[in-house]
Each structure stands twice: as structure tokens, then as C-alpha cells.
């Protein structure tokens, strides 16, 4: 990559981080959609998170270790142990870089939608305690409000009207589908018909759990979770299929010891030898 390309990539990353930070902290104001006086759907108590934001964000790095382990298992045994670990790590980091591109763009989109929609969470009245809700006429729509709750952290009060779409559901499903897709394409054959589907199911369950618990915790409405999940699944599929080239490792000759295709029949593997990806942006050129 040239200096200009690297500079542009760094600038984009910085802009995304700055935007999401300003959005999450309220520096970029969130649209106040308003609420209806006496609306019981936003009158649930705040009870915390079954799956915390830290757990969800922590799961974002898990695919790197999964990919590294799988690539080590796929490597040919006659290569040196150090060469196997280095080559496997290189391949994993290449795909993890593509994964972070898709993840970052998808997360910025979710943040932007939260700021634009400004939908009240189910625990909005408890967390915000809007002054206008006191002695208001039931059924009256209140378009502008001021939160008066000083018992909760400012971030939690501000977050009480950033319900749509669910970030937990979006991130969880992004990670879950990406890992499941990767395992389908790259996990080495063991002879077991149950092992890979079991791992895939566990991965997808994580995404589902991140969404379902948001409803049971009264942190989101069902439609917030549904749309968040769709966004996460869509970006995960795009990342796996197009950014990661469906997890194919292209070879330029039969002498490459460590780079293998994704368990394809021999005739398909031969066909891949003449295939190239976008310029030098492929696993083979990066991990030669």
C-alpha cells in the first residue's frame, strides 16, 4: 500500500472513532422524538444488563483467536511449528483486518441511526424522569422534554432515548454470523458431522442471546432488536463474502507450503490457481 492509501485509511478510522465517541457521549445531539403522556410501554424500571456492553465489545476480538486456532489446525504438519504459527497468524490478521472494516462501518451506521431516531427505551420514564411528565394529561404527546434524573450517570440518562436500533443485537449477530460463516468455510475435516454445526450453533446463539436479553431486560423494544439483528447479519454476510473473499486462500504455485484453499475438491482447487483478487490485497501477497 502506498503512503497516500495508508494515510486515507488512518483518517477514515480516526473519523469513525471520533464520530462514534461524540455520538455516544452526547456531544453530537440525539434527536428527541418525544413521548406520549401515560404511555406504559416506556414506564418499565431500569434493571441493568444481563449481557453488559463490555461483554459484547469483548466478543469482537474473539474471532481473531478462533481464526488463528483453525488456521493452525489446517496447516501442513511437515512445516516447522514456528512457521505454522506465524503463517496462521498472518492469515488470521489479514481476515481480522477486513472484519474490523465491516464491523466499524456497521457500528457507525447503528450509532447514526440512534442519533437520528431518538426513540425512547422501555425504561425511559424511570431513567430520564422528564419534567414534562409530571401532572401531564394522559394521551398528550410531548415533543420536547428535559430529563431531571440526577441519581443515574449522565450517560445512562442520555442513553434512555437512544433505543432504535439495538447495538447489542447488531454487534452480537455480526460476530455470530461471521464466526459461523468462517467455520463453515475453513474448519478442517475431522470426519464428524456434528462438530462444526455445533460450533456454528453456539456462535449464532451468542448473537440471539445478545438480542433476546435486551427485550427481557426492558432495554429495547422487539423491533429495535429485530432491525439491529438484520443490520448485523447483513454486514457480517457482506464482510465474509466480499471483504474476506469467502475465506479463500489463493495460491500462485503448488510449492506454497502453508496456504490452502477451503477444503474444496481437487478440480476446484486447480481452478483457483489462476484466480487473482484485487491487486495485491489478498492473503497470498500479504503472507508470502
PDB file of C-alpha atoms in Angstrom:
ATOM      1  CA  UNK A   1       0.000   0.000   0.000  1.00  0.00           C
ATOM      2  CA  UNK A   2       1.194   3.498  -0.818  1.00  0.00           C
ATOM      3  CA  UNK A   3       1.628   6.292   1.699  1.00  0.00           C
ATOM      4  CA  UNK A   4      -1.483   8.049   0.391  1.00  0.00           C
ATOM      5  CA  UNK A   5      -3.641   4.935   0.784  1.00  0.00           C
ATOM      6  CA  UNK A   6      -2.390   4.312   4.326  1.00  0.00           C
ATOM      7  CA  UNK A   7      -2.999   7.968   5.230  1.00  0.00           C
ATOM      8  CA  UNK A   8      -6.542   7.822   3.893  1.00  0.00           C
ATOM      9  CA  UNK A   9      -7.266   4.634   5.842  1.00  0.00           C
ATOM     10  CA  UNK A  10      -5.959   6.166   9.062  1.00  0.00           C
ATOM     11  CA  UNK A  11      -8.035   9.315   8.512  1.00  0.00           C
ATOM     12  CA  UNK A  12     -11.189   7.268   7.951  1.00  0.00           C
ATOM     13  CA  UNK A  13     -10.555   5.213  11.099  1.00  0.00           C
ATOM     14  CA  UNK A  14      -9.998   8.369  13.147  1.00  0.00           C
ATOM     15  CA  UNK A  15     -13.147   9.984  11.761  1.00  0.00           C
ATOM     16  CA  UNK A  16     -15.243   6.901  12.598  1.00  0.00           C
ATOM     17  CA  UNK A  17     -13.856   6.727  16.138  1.00  0.00           C
ATOM     18  CA  UNK A  18     -14.392  10.451  16.711  1.00  0.00           C
ATOM     19  CA  UNK A  19     -17.927  10.316  15.325  1.00  0.00           C
ATOM     20  CA  UNK A  20     -18.952   7.351  17.484  1.00  0.00           C
ATOM     21  CA  UNK A  21     -17.336   8.866  20.581  1.00  0.00           C
ATOM     22  CA  UNK A  22     -19.108  12.204  20.100  1.00  0.00           C
ATOM     23  CA  UNK A  23     -22.377  10.424  19.360  1.00  0.00           C
ATOM     24  CA  UNK A  24     -22.209   8.144  22.400  1.00  0.00           C
ATOM     25  CA  UNK A  25     -21.273  10.978  24.766  1.00  0.00           C
ATOM     26  CA  UNK A  26     -23.971  13.348  23.537  1.00  0.00           C
ATOM     27  CA  UNK A  27     -21.650  15.939  22.028  1.00  0.00           C
ATOM     28  CA  UNK A  28     -23.459  15.215  18.783  1.00  0.00           C
ATOM     29  CA  UNK A  29     -27.039  15.789  19.938  1.00  0.00           C
ATOM     30  CA  UNK A  30     -29.575  12.984  19.629  1.00  0.00           C
ATOM     31  CA  UNK A  31     -32.960  13.851  18.171  1.00  0.00           C
ATOM     32  CA  UNK A  32     -35.641  13.948  20.860  1.00  0.00           C
ATOM     33  CA  UNK A  33     -38.540  12.094  19.326  1.00  0.00           C
ATOM     34  CA  UNK A  34     -40.874  12.837  22.228  1.00  0.00           C
ATOM     35  CA  UNK A  35     -43.313  10.620  24.102  1.00  0.00           C
ATOM     36  CA  UNK A  36     -46.988  10.259  24.931  1.00  0.00           C
ATOM     37  CA  UNK A  37     -48.115  11.056  28.450  1.00  0.00           C
ATOM     38  CA  UNK A  38     -49.229   7.899  30.254  1.00  0.00           C
ATOM     39  CA  UNK A  39     -47.532   5.540  27.789  1.00  0.00           C
ATOM     40  CA  UNK A  40     -46.989   2.356  29.812  1.00  0.00           C
ATOM     41  CA  UNK A  41     -44.589   0.908  27.229  1.00  0.00           C
ATOM     42  CA  UNK A  42     -41.875   3.333  28.395  1.00  0.00           C
ATOM     43  CA  UNK A  43     -42.628   3.050  32.105  1.00  0.00           C
ATOM     44  CA  UNK A  44     -40.596  -0.066  32.976  1.00  0.00           C
ATOM     45  CA  UNK A  45     -37.927   0.150  35.694  1.00  0.00           C
ATOM     46  CA  UNK A  46     -34.266   0.146  34.778  1.00  0.00           C
ATOM     47  CA  UNK A  47     -32.780  -3.162  35.992  1.00  0.00           C
ATOM     48  CA  UNK A  48     -29.361  -3.245  34.297  1.00  0.00           C
ATOM     49  CA  UNK A  49     -27.962  -5.529  31.616  1.00  0.00           C
ATOM     50  CA  UNK A  50     -27.786  -9.315  31.591  1.00  0.00           C
ATOM     51  CA  UNK A  51     -25.090  -9.044  28.906  1.00  0.00           C
ATOM     52  CA  UNK A  52     -23.082  -5.891  29.524  1.00  0.00           C
ATOM     53  CA  UNK A  53     -21.692  -3.604  26.847  1.00  0.00           C
ATOM     54  CA  UNK A  54     -18.209  -4.702  27.925  1.00  0.00           C
ATOM     55  CA  UNK A  55     -19.035  -8.351  27.266  1.00  0.00           C
ATOM     56  CA  UNK A  56     -20.402  -7.538  23.814  1.00  0.00           C
ATOM     57  CA  UNK A  57     -17.414  -5.398  22.853  1.00  0.00           C
ATOM     58  CA  UNK A  58     -15.072  -8.019  24.273  1.00  0.00           C
ATOM     59  CA  UNK A  59     -16.599 -10.625  21.981  1.00  0.00           C
ATOM     60  CA  UNK A  60     -15.485  -8.547  18.987  1.00  0.00           C
ATOM     61  CA  UNK A  61     -11.877  -9.792  19.320  1.00  0.00           C
ATOM     62  CA  UNK A  62     -12.841 -13.461  19.794  1.00  0.00           C
ATOM     63  CA  UNK A  63     -12.932 -14.210  16.018  1.00  0.00           C
ATOM     64  CA  UNK A  64      -9.213 -13.412  15.760  1.00  0.00           C
ATOM     65  CA  UNK A  65      -8.282 -16.200  18.186  1.00  0.00           C
ATOM     66  CA  UNK A  66     -10.771 -18.609  16.598  1.00  0.00           C
ATOM     67  CA  UNK A  67      -9.342 -17.979  13.134  1.00  0.00           C
ATOM     68  CA  UNK A  68      -5.762 -18.325  14.380  1.00  0.00           C
ATOM     69  CA  UNK A  69      -6.521 -21.678  16.023  1.00  0.00           C
ATOM     70  CA  UNK A  70      -8.359 -23.012  12.962  1.00  0.00           C
ATOM     71  CA  UNK A  71      -5.564 -21.949  10.602  1.00  0.00           C
ATOM     72  CA  UNK A  72      -3.023 -23.704  12.829  1.00  0.00           C
ATOM     73  CA  UNK A  73      -5.132 -26.879  12.665  1.00  0.00           C
ATOM     74  CA  UNK A  74      -5.291 -26.578   8.867  1.00  0.00           C
ATOM     75  CA  UNK A  75      -1.542 -26.130   8.381  1.00  0.00           C
ATOM     76  CA  UNK A  76       0.506 -28.983   6.968  1.00  0.00           C
ATOM     77  CA  UNK A  77       2.252 -30.946   9.694  1.00  0.00           C
ATOM     78  CA  UNK A  78       5.614 -31.229   7.893  1.00  0.00           C
ATOM     79  CA  UNK A  79       6.239 -27.488   8.276  1.00  0.00           C
ATOM     80  CA  UNK A  80       8.098 -26.198  11.308  1.00  0.00           C
ATOM     81  CA  UNK A  81       5.974 -25.274  14.327  1.00  0.00           C
ATOM     82  CA  UNK A  82       7.163 -21.653  14.290  1.00  0.00           C
ATOM     83  CA  UNK A  83       6.409 -21.293  10.572  1.00  0.00           C
ATOM     84  CA  UNK A  84       2.918 -22.726  11.082  1.00  0.00           C
ATOM     85  CA  UNK A  85       2.102 -20.317  13.904  1.00  0.00           C
ATOM     86  CA  UNK A  86       3.491 -17.289  12.053  1.00  0.00           C
ATOM     87  CA  UNK A  87       1.756 -18.078   8.769  1.00  0.00           C
ATOM     88  CA  UNK A  88      -1.522 -18.874  10.533  1.00  0.00           C
ATOM     89  CA  UNK A  89      -1.363 -15.632  12.496  1.00  0.00           C
ATOM     90  CA  UNK A  90      -0.667 -13.652   9.337  1.00  0.00           C
ATOM     91  CA  UNK A  91      -3.677 -15.144   7.552  1.00  0.00           C
ATOM     92  CA  UNK A  92      -5.875 -14.580  10.599  1.00  0.00           C
ATOM     93  CA  UNK A  93      -4.775 -10.954  10.962  1.00  0.00           C
ATOM     94  CA  UNK A  94      -5.476 -10.339   7.274  1.00  0.00           C
ATOM     95  CA  UNK A  95      -9.069 -11.504   7.638  1.00  0.00           C
ATOM     96  CA  UNK A  96      -9.447  -9.826  11.028  1.00  0.00           C
ATOM     97  CA  UNK A  97      -8.461  -6.529   9.418  1.00  0.00           C
ATOM     98  CA  UNK A  98     -11.240  -6.981   6.844  1.00  0.00           C
ATOM     99  CA  UNK A  99     -13.587  -7.985   9.661  1.00  0.00           C
ATOM    100  CA  UNK A 100     -12.831  -4.743  11.524  1.00  0.00           C
ATOM    101  CA  UNK A 101     -13.580  -2.703   8.399  1.00  0.00           C
ATOM    102  CA  UNK A 102     -17.046  -4.225   8.085  1.00  0.00           C
ATOM    103  CA  UNK A 103     -17.618  -4.044  11.829  1.00  0.00           C
ATOM    104  CA  UNK A 104     -16.550  -0.401  12.109  1.00  0.00           C
ATOM    105  CA  UNK A 105     -18.756   0.784   9.261  1.00  0.00           C
ATOM    106  CA  UNK A 106     -21.728  -1.180  10.569  1.00  0.00           C
ATOM    107  CA  UNK A 107     -21.279   0.199  14.107  1.00  0.00           C
ATOM    108  CA  UNK A 108     -21.051   3.775  12.834  1.00  0.00           C
ATOM    109  CA  UNK A 109     -24.304   3.233  10.921  1.00  0.00           C
ATOM    110  CA  UNK A 110     -26.046   1.948  14.058  1.00  0.00           C
ATOM    111  CA  UNK A 111     -24.799   4.957  16.040  1.00  0.00           C
ATOM    112  CA  UNK A 112     -26.013   7.356  13.357  1.00  0.00           C
ATOM    113  CA  UNK A 113     -29.452   5.723  13.320  1.00  0.00           C
ATOM    114  CA  UNK A 114     -29.698   6.000  17.112  1.00  0.00           C
ATOM    115  CA  UNK A 115     -28.935   9.723  16.947  1.00  0.00           C
ATOM    116  CA  UNK A 116     -31.388  10.345  14.111  1.00  0.00           C
ATOM    117  CA  UNK A 117     -34.285   8.308  15.531  1.00  0.00           C
ATOM    118  CA  UNK A 118     -34.100   9.253  19.227  1.00  0.00           C
ATOM    119  CA  UNK A 119     -36.557   6.551  20.258  1.00  0.00           C
ATOM    120  CA  UNK A 120     -37.402   6.154  23.933  1.00  0.00           C
ATOM    121  CA  UNK A 121     -36.320   2.966  25.681  1.00  0.00           C
ATOM    122  CA  UNK A 122     -38.850   0.900  27.679  1.00  0.00           C
ATOM    123  CA  UNK A 123     -37.310   2.321  30.878  1.00  0.00           C
ATOM    124  CA  UNK A 124     -37.295   5.902  29.562  1.00  0.00           C
ATOM    125  CA  UNK A 125     -39.505   7.438  32.268  1.00  0.00           C
ATOM    126  CA  UNK A 126     -37.513   5.788  35.057  1.00  0.00           C
ATOM    127  CA  UNK A 127     -34.107   6.768  33.657  1.00  0.00           C
ATOM    128  CA  UNK A 128     -34.919  10.220  32.299  1.00  0.00           C
ATOM    129  CA  UNK A 129     -37.717  11.362  34.631  1.00  0.00           C
ATOM    130  CA  UNK A 130     -38.793  14.132  32.273  1.00  0.00           C
ATOM    131  CA  UNK A 131     -40.131  17.225  33.983  1.00  0.00           C
ATOM    132  CA  UNK A 132     -42.951  17.469  31.440  1.00  0.00           C
ATOM    133  CA  UNK A 133     -44.318  14.052  32.502  1.00  0.00           C
ATOM    134  CA  UNK A 134     -45.365  15.424  35.907  1.00  0.00           C
ATOM    135  CA  UNK A 135     -49.116  16.139  36.062  1.00  0.00           C
ATOM    136  CA  UNK A 136     -49.427  15.883  32.269  1.00  0.00           C
ATOM    137  CA  UNK A 137     -52.706  14.982  30.567  1.00  0.00           C
ATOM    138  CA  UNK A 138     -52.852  11.304  29.607  1.00  0.00           C
ATOM    139  CA  UNK A 139     -52.718  10.888  25.842  1.00  0.00           C
ATOM    140  CA  UNK A 140     -50.964  14.199  25.244  1.00  0.00           C
ATOM    141  CA  UNK A 141     -47.897  14.000  23.033  1.00  0.00           C
ATOM    142  CA  UNK A 142     -44.875  15.792  24.466  1.00  0.00           C
ATOM    143  CA  UNK A 143     -42.408  16.657  21.725  1.00  0.00           C
ATOM    144  CA  UNK A 144     -39.811  18.428  23.850  1.00  0.00           C
ATOM    145  CA  UNK A 145     -38.660  17.349  27.292  1.00  0.00           C
ATOM    146  CA  UNK A 146     -35.958  17.849  29.888  1.00  0.00           C
ATOM    147  CA  UNK A 147     -34.545  14.940  31.896  1.00  0.00           C
ATOM    148  CA  UNK A 148     -34.310  15.656  35.638  1.00  0.00           C
ATOM    149  CA  UNK A 149     -32.858  12.387  36.956  1.00  0.00           C
ATOM    150  CA  UNK A 150     -29.676  13.109  38.909  1.00  0.00           C
ATOM    151  CA  UNK A 151     -29.428   9.692  40.589  1.00  0.00           C
ATOM    152  CA  UNK A 152     -28.175   7.915  37.452  1.00  0.00           C
ATOM    153  CA  UNK A 153     -24.990   8.716  35.493  1.00  0.00           C
ATOM    154  CA  UNK A 154     -25.430  11.359  32.789  1.00  0.00           C
ATOM    155  CA  UNK A 155     -24.561   8.806  30.093  1.00  0.00           C
ATOM    156  CA  UNK A 156     -27.371   6.482  31.218  1.00  0.00           C
ATOM    157  CA  UNK A 157     -29.891   9.324  31.282  1.00  0.00           C
ATOM    158  CA  UNK A 158     -28.845  10.452  27.811  1.00  0.00           C
ATOM    159  CA  UNK A 159     -28.957   6.857  26.555  1.00  0.00           C
ATOM    160  CA  UNK A 160     -32.594   6.479  27.676  1.00  0.00           C
ATOM    161  CA  UNK A 161     -33.798   7.858  24.336  1.00  0.00           C
ATOM    162  CA  UNK A 162     -31.393   6.002  22.035  1.00  0.00           C
ATOM    163  CA  UNK A 163     -33.297   2.731  21.705  1.00  0.00           C
ATOM    164  CA  UNK A 164     -33.503   2.183  17.940  1.00  0.00           C
ATOM    165  CA  UNK A 165     -31.804   0.087  16.675  1.00  0.00           C
ATOM    166  CA  UNK A 166     -30.274  -2.258  19.249  1.00  0.00           C
ATOM    167  CA  UNK A 167     -26.493  -2.083  19.257  1.00  0.00           C
ATOM    168  CA  UNK A 168     -26.206  -5.263  21.331  1.00  0.00           C
ATOM    169  CA  UNK A 169     -28.282  -7.217  18.815  1.00  0.00           C
ATOM    170  CA  UNK A 170     -26.398  -5.767  15.868  1.00  0.00           C
ATOM    171  CA  UNK A 171     -22.918  -6.459  17.259  1.00  0.00           C
ATOM    172  CA  UNK A 172     -23.820  -9.899  18.631  1.00  0.00           C
ATOM    173  CA  UNK A 173     -25.310 -11.079  15.358  1.00  0.00           C
ATOM    174  CA  UNK A 174     -22.441  -9.617  13.336  1.00  0.00           C
ATOM    175  CA  UNK A 175     -19.894 -11.558  15.383  1.00  0.00           C
ATOM    176  CA  UNK A 176     -22.055 -14.700  15.497  1.00  0.00           C
ATOM    177  CA  UNK A 177     -22.664 -14.992  11.755  1.00  0.00           C
ATOM    178  CA  UNK A 178     -19.092 -14.039  10.826  1.00  0.00           C
ATOM    179  CA  UNK A 179     -17.658 -16.815  13.017  1.00  0.00           C
ATOM    180  CA  UNK A 180     -20.247 -19.356  11.817  1.00  0.00           C
ATOM    181  CA  UNK A 181     -19.501 -18.493   8.169  1.00  0.00           C
ATOM    182  CA  UNK A 182     -15.754 -18.751   8.755  1.00  0.00           C
ATOM    183  CA  UNK A 183     -16.063 -22.144  10.467  1.00  0.00           C
ATOM    184  CA  UNK A 184     -18.147 -23.466   7.563  1.00  0.00           C
ATOM    185  CA  UNK A 185     -15.502 -22.421   5.039  1.00  0.00           C
ATOM    186  CA  UNK A 186     -12.268 -23.098   6.883  1.00  0.00           C
ATOM    187  CA  UNK A 187     -12.648 -25.635   9.690  1.00  0.00           C
ATOM    188  CA  UNK A 188     -10.606 -28.729   8.718  1.00  0.00           C
ATOM    189  CA  UNK A 189     -12.360 -32.004   8.073  1.00  0.00           C
ATOM    190  CA  UNK A 190     -12.479 -34.231  11.157  1.00  0.00           C
ATOM    191  CA  UNK A 191     -14.915 -36.877   9.947  1.00  0.00           C
ATOM    192  CA  UNK A 192     -17.508 -35.679  12.461  1.00  0.00           C
ATOM    193  CA  UNK A 193     -20.832 -34.485  11.063  1.00  0.00           C
ATOM    194  CA  UNK A 194     -21.750 -32.749  14.318  1.00  0.00           C
ATOM    195  CA  UNK A 195     -18.662 -30.810  15.386  1.00  0.00           C
ATOM    196  CA  UNK A 196     -18.777 -27.817  13.014  1.00  0.00           C
ATOM    197  CA  UNK A 197     -22.588 -27.418  13.174  1.00  0.00           C
ATOM    198  CA  UNK A 198     -22.293 -27.467  16.984  1.00  0.00           C
ATOM    199  CA  UNK A 199     -19.706 -24.677  16.966  1.00  0.00           C
ATOM    200  CA  UNK A 200     -21.757 -22.712  14.434  1.00  0.00           C
ATOM    201  CA  UNK A 201     -24.892 -23.062  16.538  1.00  0.00           C
ATOM    202  CA  UNK A 202     -23.090 -21.829  19.653  1.00  0.00           C
ATOM    203  CA  UNK A 203     -21.818 -18.843  17.695  1.00  0.00           C
ATOM    204  CA  UNK A 204     -25.283 -17.959  16.403  1.00  0.00           C
ATOM    205  CA  UNK A 205     -26.794 -18.478  19.868  1.00  0.00           C
ATOM    206  CA  UNK A 206     -24.490 -15.739  21.136  1.00  0.00           C
ATOM    207  CA  UNK A 207     -25.985 -13.314  18.624  1.00  0.00           C
ATOM    208  CA  UNK A 208     -29.530 -14.353  19.522  1.00  0.00           C
ATOM    209  CA  UNK A 209     -28.819 -14.048  23.252  1.00  0.00           C
ATOM    210  CA  UNK A 210     -27.446 -10.533  22.819  1.00  0.00           C
ATOM    211  CA  UNK A 211     -30.767  -9.552  21.263  1.00  0.00           C
ATOM    212  CA  UNK A 212     -33.256 -11.502  23.365  1.00  0.00           C
ATOM    213  CA  UNK A 213     -31.813 -10.335  26.684  1.00  0.00           C
ATOM    214  CA  UNK A 214     -32.282  -6.739  25.580  1.00  0.00           C
ATOM    215  CA  UNK A 215     -36.018  -7.389  25.485  1.00  0.00           C
ATOM    216  CA  UNK A 216     -36.181  -9.324  28.758  1.00  0.00           C
ATOM    217  CA  UNK A 217     -34.069  -6.611  30.463  1.00  0.00           C
ATOM    218  CA  UNK A 218     -36.564  -3.966  29.245  1.00  0.00           C
ATOM    219  CA  UNK A 219     -33.725  -2.202  27.476  1.00  0.00           C
ATOM    220  CA  UNK A 220     -35.217  -2.406  23.990  1.00  0.00           C
ATOM    221  CA  UNK A 221     -38.452  -2.976  22.116  1.00  0.00           C
ATOM    222  CA  UNK A 222     -38.696  -6.099  19.974  1.00  0.00           C
ATOM    223  CA  UNK A 223     -38.443  -4.091  16.752  1.00  0.00           C
ATOM    224  CA  UNK A 224     -35.216  -2.455  17.938  1.00  0.00           C
ATOM    225  CA  UNK A 225     -33.702  -5.903  18.400  1.00  0.00           C
ATOM    226  CA  UNK A 226     -35.073  -7.219  15.093  1.00  0.00           C
ATOM    227  CA  UNK A 227     -33.719  -4.361  12.980  1.00  0.00           C
ATOM    228  CA  UNK A 228     -30.423  -4.341  14.862  1.00  0.00           C
ATOM    229  CA  UNK A 229     -30.057  -8.063  14.198  1.00  0.00           C
ATOM    230  CA  UNK A 230     -30.825  -7.640  10.494  1.00  0.00           C
ATOM    231  CA  UNK A 231     -28.209  -4.888  10.207  1.00  0.00           C
ATOM    232  CA  UNK A 232     -25.598  -7.036  11.947  1.00  0.00           C
ATOM    233  CA  UNK A 233     -26.349 -10.122   9.844  1.00  0.00           C
ATOM    234  CA  UNK A 234     -26.322  -8.134   6.605  1.00  0.00           C
ATOM    235  CA  UNK A 235     -22.954  -6.521   7.267  1.00  0.00           C
ATOM    236  CA  UNK A 236     -21.474  -9.814   8.504  1.00  0.00           C
ATOM    237  CA  UNK A 237     -22.524 -11.555   5.275  1.00  0.00           C
ATOM    238  CA  UNK A 238     -21.085  -8.718   3.181  1.00  0.00           C
ATOM    239  CA  UNK A 239     -17.827  -8.783   5.153  1.00  0.00           C
ATOM    240  CA  UNK A 240     -17.392 -12.549   4.900  1.00  0.00           C
ATOM    241  CA  UNK A 241     -18.359 -12.890   1.233  1.00  0.00           C
ATOM    242  CA  UNK A 242     -16.828  -9.790  -0.322  1.00  0.00           C
ATOM    243  CA  UNK A 243     -14.237  -8.265   2.008  1.00  0.00           C
ATOM    244  CA  UNK A 244     -12.818 -11.655   3.046  1.00  0.00           C
ATOM    245  CA  UNK A 245     -13.354 -13.217  -0.396  1.00  0.00           C
ATOM    246  CA  UNK A 246     -15.409 -16.011   1.168  1.00  0.00           C
ATOM    247  CA  UNK A 247     -12.300 -17.040   3.146  1.00  0.00           C
ATOM    248  CA  UNK A 248     -10.471 -18.467   0.150  1.00  0.00           C
ATOM    249  CA  UNK A 249      -6.681 -18.519   0.247  1.00  0.00           C
ATOM    250  CA  UNK A 250      -5.333 -18.171  -3.278  1.00  0.00           C
ATOM    251  CA  UNK A 251      -2.047 -19.804  -4.264  1.00  0.00           C
ATOM    252  CA  UNK A 252       0.322 -18.861  -7.034  1.00  0.00           C
ATOM    253  CA  UNK A 253       2.093 -22.242  -7.187  1.00  0.00           C
ATOM    254  CA  UNK A 254       1.957 -25.719  -5.722  1.00  0.00           C
ATOM    255  CA  UNK A 255       5.162 -25.051  -3.756  1.00  0.00           C
ATOM    256  CA  UNK A 256       3.432 -22.780  -1.196  1.00  0.00           C
ATOM    257  CA  UNK A 257       3.511 -24.960   1.896  1.00  0.00           C
ATOM    258  CA  UNK A 258       1.100 -23.284   4.257  1.00  0.00           C
ATOM    259  CA  UNK A 259      -1.568 -21.648   2.110  1.00  0.00           C
ATOM    260  CA  UNK A 260      -4.507 -23.888   1.393  1.00  0.00           C
ATOM    261  CA  UNK A 261      -7.941 -23.464  -0.135  1.00  0.00           C
ATOM    262  CA  UNK A 262     -11.048 -24.003   1.905  1.00  0.00           C
ATOM    263  CA  UNK A 263     -11.408 -27.805   1.703  1.00  0.00           C
ATOM    264  CA  UNK A 264     -12.513 -27.763  -1.931  1.00  0.00           C
ATOM    265  CA  UNK A 265     -12.380 -30.706  -4.356  1.00  0.00           C
ATOM    266  CA  UNK A 266      -9.130 -31.016  -6.329  1.00  0.00           C
ATOM    267  CA  UNK A 267     -10.595 -29.784  -9.589  1.00  0.00           C
ATOM    268  CA  UNK A 268     -11.927 -26.648  -7.912  1.00  0.00           C
ATOM    269  CA  UNK A 269      -8.596 -26.104  -6.170  1.00  0.00           C
ATOM    270  CA  UNK A 270      -6.777 -26.277  -9.508  1.00  0.00           C
ATOM    271  CA  UNK A 271      -9.127 -23.665 -10.887  1.00  0.00           C
ATOM    272  CA  UNK A 272      -8.265 -21.338  -8.012  1.00  0.00           C
ATOM    273  CA  UNK A 273      -4.598 -21.266  -9.014  1.00  0.00           C
ATOM    274  CA  UNK A 274      -5.359 -18.929 -11.903  1.00  0.00           C
ATOM    275  CA  UNK A 275      -7.642 -16.669  -9.903  1.00  0.00           C
ATOM    276  CA  UNK A 276      -6.435 -13.356  -8.503  1.00  0.00           C
ATOM    277  CA  UNK A 277      -8.079 -10.935  -6.124  1.00  0.00           C
ATOM    278  CA  UNK A 278      -7.976  -7.155  -6.023  1.00  0.00           C
ATOM    279  CA  UNK A 279      -4.400  -6.306  -6.944  1.00  0.00           C
ATOM    280  CA  UNK A 280      -2.049  -7.137  -4.107  1.00  0.00           C
ATOM    281  CA  UNK A 281      -4.770  -7.110  -1.474  1.00  0.00           C
ATOM    282  CA  UNK A 282      -5.007 -10.861  -0.940  1.00  0.00           C
ATOM    283  CA  UNK A 283      -3.812 -13.344   1.646  1.00  0.00           C
ATOM    284  CA  UNK A 284      -1.102 -14.790  -0.569  1.00  0.00           C
ATOM    285  CA  UNK A 285       0.633 -11.463  -1.219  1.00  0.00           C
ATOM    286  CA  UNK A 286       0.275 -10.316   2.384  1.00  0.00           C
ATOM    287  CA  UNK A 287       1.509 -13.565   3.949  1.00  0.00           C
ATOM    288  CA  UNK A 288       4.029 -14.751   1.374  1.00  0.00           C
TER     289      UNK A 288
END
